[in-house]
Amino acid sequence: MPPTVNSVTECSENLPTLIRFYDVMAKCIRLVQTHDDELNMLLLGVIQSSIVRCQSVPENSVSLRCCHEAIEMSGLPKTLMELIDNVPNQTFFSDLLKLSFNLAVVSDRSALQMMQSDGVNVLVAALKPNFLLFSSNSNERLTVCEFVVLLLNRMFSLKRVASSTTLELPRITRNTLEIIFDNIQIETEKNVIRSMKKRNEFCYLLAEIVDNCSFEEQAFSNEMIKDMVMLCVWPEIIHISHWLDNVKFDSVDENIIFKSIMLDIINKVFISLSQNPEFQLLNTFLIQAFMSLINFEYSKTMYGDNVYTVLNRFLLNLPYILLNSTDCSVRNDCCTEIIALIKLLRSQECFSRTMIDVIICIGIVSNDNYDLLRKFKALKADILINAVISDTLKRKDYDCFQDISLYGLNALNIFFRENQHNPEAQLMVFNTVIRMVKLYLVEIDSKINQNLILDLLHFIKNAIIRYSDQVEHFIGAGGVEQLLDVLRSAKYPIQLVILTTLVDLAVYRSAKNRIKKWKCASTNEGYLELLCEIWRYEQVRFDFIDDEFVFREQRDKTAAGNLADDCSPAVESMFMCAQPKIYLLLQLVEFPDDDDDDRGCAREDDVRESTIRACGLVSAFRDKATVAHIHHYYSLKLGEVWHENGLLPDPVSAVESQSIDAMTVRHAYLMALIRMIKREVTNVHVDDSEIKMENKLYEEIRRYHSNGLNK
């Protein structure tokens, strides 16, 4: 005898009993499905009751987890899908659907079992328009749609788990797609609000399937693709004798939503199909439909106030439609219309979502197709985008300014990166950049998105630093000082990019002088104090310690294994860090005549004198120790690399052990020198004058020499 309902909920720790219970119930349902409707209802009710009883306990209880595991390990989910595939009557179908849905809600793996049992195709088959089990107005139709979407979402939540990465995508048949599309067509032809809502539910279902499933070869018939395109361009373009000819398009929310969903669907479908010559004409229809929308006198008669909503959706999908097109003439015409749209929006001072979407479209298309990039250059798109950004700088709408500037800079970056900008754009862009940096400094703490300064810095590199004449203009306009001001206020990731930009600028003598003279307005500290602050912050952020570079104590245990995997800790520790950038900036500005090739093997007298010189660049004693560490960063890194060579020598590199030993000794000497300086600056006597304390520190550095050092 199978367990009772009460025993099911009481034996929470008896998993085998629960599994047997659900297996027996599944077998009973299969045996009596065509013989006794009342018994079927009773059996399904028993299972439903057991789930409800378990759901009434706390979410993390043992009994609830045990119930879910039993359902997942039993054959019940698979049996339910098999029964739905051969359902005998309306009542039984409704009960099966309700139970299956509830199982999928409470258990991810039950949903997965249903999916693996061809659940999507089985459930969609029940949506046939001529299916006798329920009428076209039955609520079960929408329940089926919701159920399939739930199964897809559950499956992909499981795929995100590492142990489930091998899950196969459901494979959809042509019959399944045709059933869904037949329902879309039927509800569209009815053309009333209630049917429009149902049609949109079927569209959501189709969109989820296109996003998340694989398809049989030729699952999309030519006629289906044609109908999908016609729905996208309805009512702008209607093919002669198409079934949509007699369907009036009303500008209601349901139809606007419908257009948006269908555009997304056809866009994804066309990615793999548009190279087929047979579909190129349909692709052209989509481009022409977009161009007709830009004629607002015409399009507003169809869409009214919703015209911009439809236009925005077209713009989001237009890049991929344009890139899929092989008709050069149509593509060029579309590019011309895009530029005309920007000019129209700008003349109307309409800096809305539509303007942003147009700029995004130009950026995507220009990045992926060189011919279209050159076409946009010929149309002077870079000058126009810069003008739009400049216009938004005059406005007090910071959200609009940030969005347009963000995507505008992305698009302009492509033109300058590929050397496809117009010559007259350079000076215009330079002026815009300077104004944007100044605005960022004013509003940094309250309104300006930090991502905007990142894009601005990348743009400075592509549009200014690559051109020496523009660099001199930028330096002369105070660009270096403004970057240092931003460096002080910005967050750490942005500081990394600013430091890289300053290193690029520091090769220019005029930039070096301005970096040296810069003072923070609030603290009157110079750039070196700021660099020291960032250096120390990074040490804390990444848990660096003073003896970070002493491999024998800290890294020997792991370095050999890393080196065996072709990973150099000495090199990898430099990635995405401020330290190498800070070192380069210090050397370029303060020690421009030093030769990096000789720095690693300089005489000890030279090392001590250069250390004193570095310490003398700052006044605060804590900063003196930090600057000494920065100054010897290259030599310390060189010592690390030599030490790694000694840990795992390469038989073909001819690295001599004597060289390794010598560099190891030198590395230890430098670290000991830096530790001594840090110790001295923490032990200064507050009663002494600064000059006396400083002289004492320098005397200690000159006297210092390492025990056992071979000179």
mmCIF file with all atom_site columns, C-alpha atoms in Angstrom, residues 130-229:
data_model
loop_
_atom_site.group_PDB
_atom_site.id
_atom_site.type_symbol
_atom_site.label_atom_id
_atom_site.label_alt_id
_atom_site.label_comp_id
_atom_site.label_asym_id
_atom_site.label_entity_id
_atom_site.label_seq_id
_atom_site.pdbx_PDB_ins_code
_atom_site.Cartn_x
_atom_site.Cartn_y
_atom_site.Cartn_z
_atom_site.occupancy
_atom_site.B_iso_or_equiv
_atom_site.pdbx_formal_charge
_atom_site.auth_seq_id
_atom_site.auth_comp_id
_atom_site.auth_asym_id
_atom_site.auth_atom_id
_atom_site.pdbx_PDB_model_num
ATOM 1   C CA . ASN A 1 130 ? -8.293  23.737 -33.623 1.00 0.00 ? 130 ASN A CA 1
ATOM 2   C CA . PHE A 1 131 ? -7.523  21.897 -30.380 1.00 0.00 ? 131 PHE A CA 1
ATOM 3   C CA . LEU A 1 132 ? -10.898 20.560 -29.186 1.00 0.00 ? 132 LEU A CA 1
ATOM 4   C CA . LEU A 1 133 ? -10.112 20.423 -25.489 1.00 0.00 ? 133 LEU A CA 1
ATOM 5   C CA . PHE A 1 134 ? -10.666 24.116 -24.910 1.00 0.00 ? 134 PHE A CA 1
ATOM 6   C CA . SER A 1 135 ? -12.003 27.085 -26.816 1.00 0.00 ? 135 SER A CA 1
ATOM 7   C CA . SER A 1 136 ? -9.940  29.962 -28.133 1.00 0.00 ? 136 SER A CA 1
ATOM 8   C CA . ASN A 1 137 ? -11.170 32.051 -25.195 1.00 0.00 ? 137 ASN A CA 1
ATOM 9   C CA . SER A 1 138 ? -10.111 29.519 -22.570 1.00 0.00 ? 138 SER A CA 1
ATOM 10  C CA . ASN A 1 139 ? -7.763  30.698 -19.831 1.00 0.00 ? 139 ASN A CA 1
ATOM 11  C CA . GLU A 1 140 ? -5.723  27.510 -20.238 1.00 0.00 ? 140 GLU A CA 1
ATOM 12  C CA . ARG A 1 141 ? -4.155  28.957 -23.379 1.00 0.00 ? 141 ARG A CA 1
ATOM 13  C CA . LEU A 1 142 ? -2.495  31.746 -21.429 1.00 0.00 ? 142 LEU A CA 1
ATOM 14  C CA . THR A 1 143 ? -1.627  29.330 -18.617 1.00 0.00 ? 143 THR A CA 1
ATOM 15  C CA . VAL A 1 144 ? 0.239   27.189 -21.140 1.00 0.00 ? 144 VAL A CA 1
ATOM 16  C CA . CYS A 1 145 ? 2.156   30.260 -22.368 1.00 0.00 ? 145 CYS A CA 1
ATOM 17  C CA . GLU A 1 146 ? 3.080   31.217 -18.816 1.00 0.00 ? 146 GLU A CA 1
ATOM 18  C CA . PHE A 1 147 ? 4.071   27.621 -18.054 1.00 0.00 ? 147 PHE A CA 1
ATOM 19  C CA . VAL A 1 148 ? 6.469   27.339 -21.006 1.00 0.00 ? 148 VAL A CA 1
ATOM 20  C CA . VAL A 1 149 ? 8.111   30.654 -20.096 1.00 0.00 ? 149 VAL A CA 1
ATOM 21  C CA . LEU A 1 150 ? 8.466   29.416 -16.512 1.00 0.00 ? 150 LEU A CA 1
ATOM 22  C CA . LEU A 1 151 ? 10.155  26.202 -17.705 1.00 0.00 ? 151 LEU A CA 1
ATOM 23  C CA . LEU A 1 152 ? 12.614  28.170 -19.828 1.00 0.00 ? 152 LEU A CA 1
ATOM 24  C CA . ASN A 1 153 ? 13.467  30.517 -16.970 1.00 0.00 ? 153 ASN A CA 1
ATOM 25  C CA . ARG A 1 154 ? 13.910  27.635 -14.528 1.00 0.00 ? 154 ARG A CA 1
ATOM 26  C CA . MET A 1 155 ? 16.192  25.790 -16.906 1.00 0.00 ? 155 MET A CA 1
ATOM 27  C CA . PHE A 1 156 ? 18.483  28.763 -17.398 1.00 0.00 ? 156 PHE A CA 1
ATOM 28  C CA . SER A 1 157 ? 18.632  29.458 -13.678 1.00 0.00 ? 157 SER A CA 1
ATOM 29  C CA . LEU A 1 158 ? 19.997  25.919 -13.368 1.00 0.00 ? 158 LEU A CA 1
ATOM 30  C CA . LYS A 1 159 ? 22.471  26.427 -16.213 1.00 0.00 ? 159 LYS A CA 1
ATOM 31  C CA . ARG A 1 160 ? 24.065  29.213 -14.206 1.00 0.00 ? 160 ARG A CA 1
ATOM 32  C CA . VAL A 1 161 ? 25.023  26.625 -11.593 1.00 0.00 ? 161 VAL A CA 1
ATOM 33  C CA . ALA A 1 162 ? 28.467  25.162 -12.290 1.00 0.00 ? 162 ALA A CA 1
ATOM 34  C CA . SER A 1 163 ? 27.277  21.560 -11.992 1.00 0.00 ? 163 SER A CA 1
ATOM 35  C CA . SER A 1 164 ? 24.620  22.138 -14.654 1.00 0.00 ? 164 SER A CA 1
ATOM 36  C CA . THR A 1 165 ? 26.716  23.676 -17.420 1.00 0.00 ? 165 THR A CA 1
ATOM 37  C CA . THR A 1 166 ? 26.238  20.617 -19.656 1.00 0.00 ? 166 THR A CA 1
ATOM 38  C CA . LEU A 1 167 ? 22.467  21.055 -19.962 1.00 0.00 ? 167 LEU A CA 1
ATOM 39  C CA . GLU A 1 168 ? 21.297  20.939 -23.544 1.00 0.00 ? 168 GLU A CA 1
ATOM 40  C CA . LEU A 1 169 ? 18.995  23.582 -24.963 1.00 0.00 ? 169 LEU A CA 1
ATOM 41  C CA . PRO A 1 170 ? 15.458  22.436 -25.799 1.00 0.00 ? 170 PRO A CA 1
ATOM 42  C CA . ARG A 1 171 ? 15.211  21.676 -29.513 1.00 0.00 ? 171 ARG A CA 1
ATOM 43  C CA . ILE A 1 172 ? 12.155  23.267 -31.076 1.00 0.00 ? 172 ILE A CA 1
ATOM 44  C CA . THR A 1 173 ? 10.330  21.830 -34.088 1.00 0.00 ? 173 THR A CA 1
ATOM 45  C CA . ARG A 1 174 ? 8.754   23.676 -36.984 1.00 0.00 ? 174 ARG A CA 1
ATOM 46  C CA . ASN A 1 175 ? 5.348   22.452 -35.817 1.00 0.00 ? 175 ASN A CA 1
ATOM 47  C CA . THR A 1 176 ? 5.814   24.214 -32.459 1.00 0.00 ? 176 THR A CA 1
ATOM 48  C CA . LEU A 1 177 ? 6.719   27.518 -34.128 1.00 0.00 ? 177 LEU A CA 1
ATOM 49  C CA . GLU A 1 178 ? 3.801   27.267 -36.560 1.00 0.00 ? 178 GLU A CA 1
ATOM 50  C CA . ILE A 1 179 ? 1.339   26.644 -33.726 1.00 0.00 ? 179 ILE A CA 1
ATOM 51  C CA . ILE A 1 180 ? 2.492   29.749 -31.869 1.00 0.00 ? 180 ILE A CA 1
ATOM 52  C CA . PHE A 1 181 ? 2.439   31.866 -34.996 1.00 0.00 ? 181 PHE A CA 1
ATOM 53  C CA . ASP A 1 182 ? -1.029  30.624 -35.988 1.00 0.00 ? 182 ASP A CA 1
ATOM 54  C CA . ASN A 1 183 ? -2.295  31.846 -32.630 1.00 0.00 ? 183 ASN A CA 1
ATOM 55  C CA . ILE A 1 184 ? -0.607  35.220 -33.179 1.00 0.00 ? 184 ILE A CA 1
ATOM 56  C CA . GLN A 1 185 ? -2.279  35.523 -36.581 1.00 0.00 ? 185 GLN A CA 1
ATOM 57  C CA . ILE A 1 186 ? -5.733  34.547 -35.304 1.00 0.00 ? 186 ILE A CA 1
ATOM 58  C CA . GLU A 1 187 ? -5.651  37.007 -32.405 1.00 0.00 ? 187 GLU A CA 1
ATOM 59  C CA . THR A 1 188 ? -4.293  39.774 -34.661 1.00 0.00 ? 188 THR A CA 1
ATOM 60  C CA . GLU A 1 189 ? -7.145  39.360 -37.140 1.00 0.00 ? 189 GLU A CA 1
ATOM 61  C CA . LYS A 1 190 ? -9.733  39.698 -34.362 1.00 0.00 ? 190 LYS A CA 1
ATOM 62  C CA . ASN A 1 191 ? -8.316  43.181 -33.712 1.00 0.00 ? 191 ASN A CA 1
ATOM 63  C CA . VAL A 1 192 ? -9.989  43.894 -30.366 1.00 0.00 ? 192 VAL A CA 1
ATOM 64  C CA . ILE A 1 193 ? -8.239  44.826 -27.128 1.00 0.00 ? 193 ILE A CA 1
ATOM 65  C CA . ARG A 1 194 ? -8.820  41.452 -25.474 1.00 0.00 ? 194 ARG A CA 1
ATOM 66  C CA . SER A 1 195 ? -7.411  39.543 -28.436 1.00 0.00 ? 195 SER A CA 1
ATOM 67  C CA . MET A 1 196 ? -4.476  41.968 -28.694 1.00 0.00 ? 196 MET A CA 1
ATOM 68  C CA . LYS A 1 197 ? -3.484  41.141 -25.120 1.00 0.00 ? 197 LYS A CA 1
ATOM 69  C CA . LYS A 1 198 ? -3.664  37.413 -25.851 1.00 0.00 ? 198 LYS A CA 1
ATOM 70  C CA . ARG A 1 199 ? -1.646  37.908 -29.025 1.00 0.00 ? 199 ARG A CA 1
ATOM 71  C CA . ASN A 1 200 ? 1.042   39.705 -27.040 1.00 0.00 ? 200 ASN A CA 1
ATOM 72  C CA . GLU A 1 201 ? 1.231   36.771 -24.610 1.00 0.00 ? 201 GLU A CA 1
ATOM 73  C CA . PHE A 1 202 ? 1.933   34.465 -27.545 1.00 0.00 ? 202 PHE A CA 1
ATOM 74  C CA . CYS A 1 203 ? 4.550   36.941 -28.765 1.00 0.00 ? 203 CYS A CA 1
ATOM 75  C CA . TYR A 1 204 ? 6.267   36.914 -25.364 1.00 0.00 ? 204 TYR A CA 1
ATOM 76  C CA . LEU A 1 205 ? 6.301   33.120 -25.563 1.00 0.00 ? 205 LEU A CA 1
ATOM 77  C CA . LEU A 1 206 ? 7.838   33.179 -29.037 1.00 0.00 ? 206 LEU A CA 1
ATOM 78  C CA . ALA A 1 207 ? 10.452  35.705 -27.897 1.00 0.00 ? 207 ALA A CA 1
ATOM 79  C CA . GLU A 1 208 ? 11.472  33.497 -24.952 1.00 0.00 ? 208 GLU A CA 1
ATOM 80  C CA . ILE A 1 209 ? 11.785  30.472 -27.237 1.00 0.00 ? 209 ILE A CA 1
ATOM 81  C CA . VAL A 1 210 ? 13.882  32.381 -29.782 1.00 0.00 ? 210 VAL A CA 1
ATOM 82  C CA . ASP A 1 211 ? 16.133  33.612 -26.952 1.00 0.00 ? 211 ASP A CA 1
ATOM 83  C CA . ASN A 1 212 ? 16.597  30.345 -25.101 1.00 0.00 ? 212 ASN A CA 1
ATOM 84  C CA . CYS A 1 213 ? 16.149  27.363 -27.414 1.00 0.00 ? 213 CYS A CA 1
ATOM 85  C CA . SER A 1 214 ? 17.797  25.666 -30.355 1.00 0.00 ? 214 SER A CA 1
ATOM 86  C CA . PHE A 1 215 ? 15.896  24.834 -33.530 1.00 0.00 ? 215 PHE A CA 1
ATOM 87  C CA . GLU A 1 216 ? 15.614  22.053 -36.019 1.00 0.00 ? 216 GLU A CA 1
ATOM 88  C CA . GLU A 1 217 ? 17.103  22.769 -39.412 1.00 0.00 ? 217 GLU A CA 1
ATOM 89  C CA . GLN A 1 218 ? 14.686  24.894 -41.435 1.00 0.00 ? 218 GLN A CA 1
ATOM 90  C CA . ALA A 1 219 ? 12.387  25.236 -38.420 1.00 0.00 ? 219 ALA A CA 1
ATOM 91  C CA . PHE A 1 220 ? 11.445  28.708 -39.682 1.00 0.00 ? 220 PHE A CA 1
ATOM 92  C CA . SER A 1 221 ? 9.579   28.328 -42.948 1.00 0.00 ? 221 SER A CA 1
ATOM 93  C CA . ASN A 1 222 ? 9.887   30.999 -45.618 1.00 0.00 ? 222 ASN A CA 1
ATOM 94  C CA . GLU A 1 223 ? 6.231   31.885 -45.216 1.00 0.00 ? 223 GLU A CA 1
ATOM 95  C CA . MET A 1 224 ? 6.609   32.273 -41.453 1.00 0.00 ? 224 MET A CA 1
ATOM 96  C CA . ILE A 1 225 ? 9.616   34.588 -41.830 1.00 0.00 ? 225 ILE A CA 1
ATOM 97  C CA . LYS A 1 226 ? 7.698   36.637 -44.371 1.00 0.00 ? 226 LYS A CA 1
ATOM 98  C CA . ASP A 1 227 ? 4.712   36.971 -42.033 1.00 0.00 ? 227 ASP A CA 1
ATOM 99  C CA . MET A 1 228 ? 6.949   37.966 -39.120 1.00 0.00 ? 228 MET A CA 1
ATOM 100 C CA . VAL A 1 229 ? 8.541   40.733 -41.181 1.00 0.00 ? 229 VAL A CA 1
#
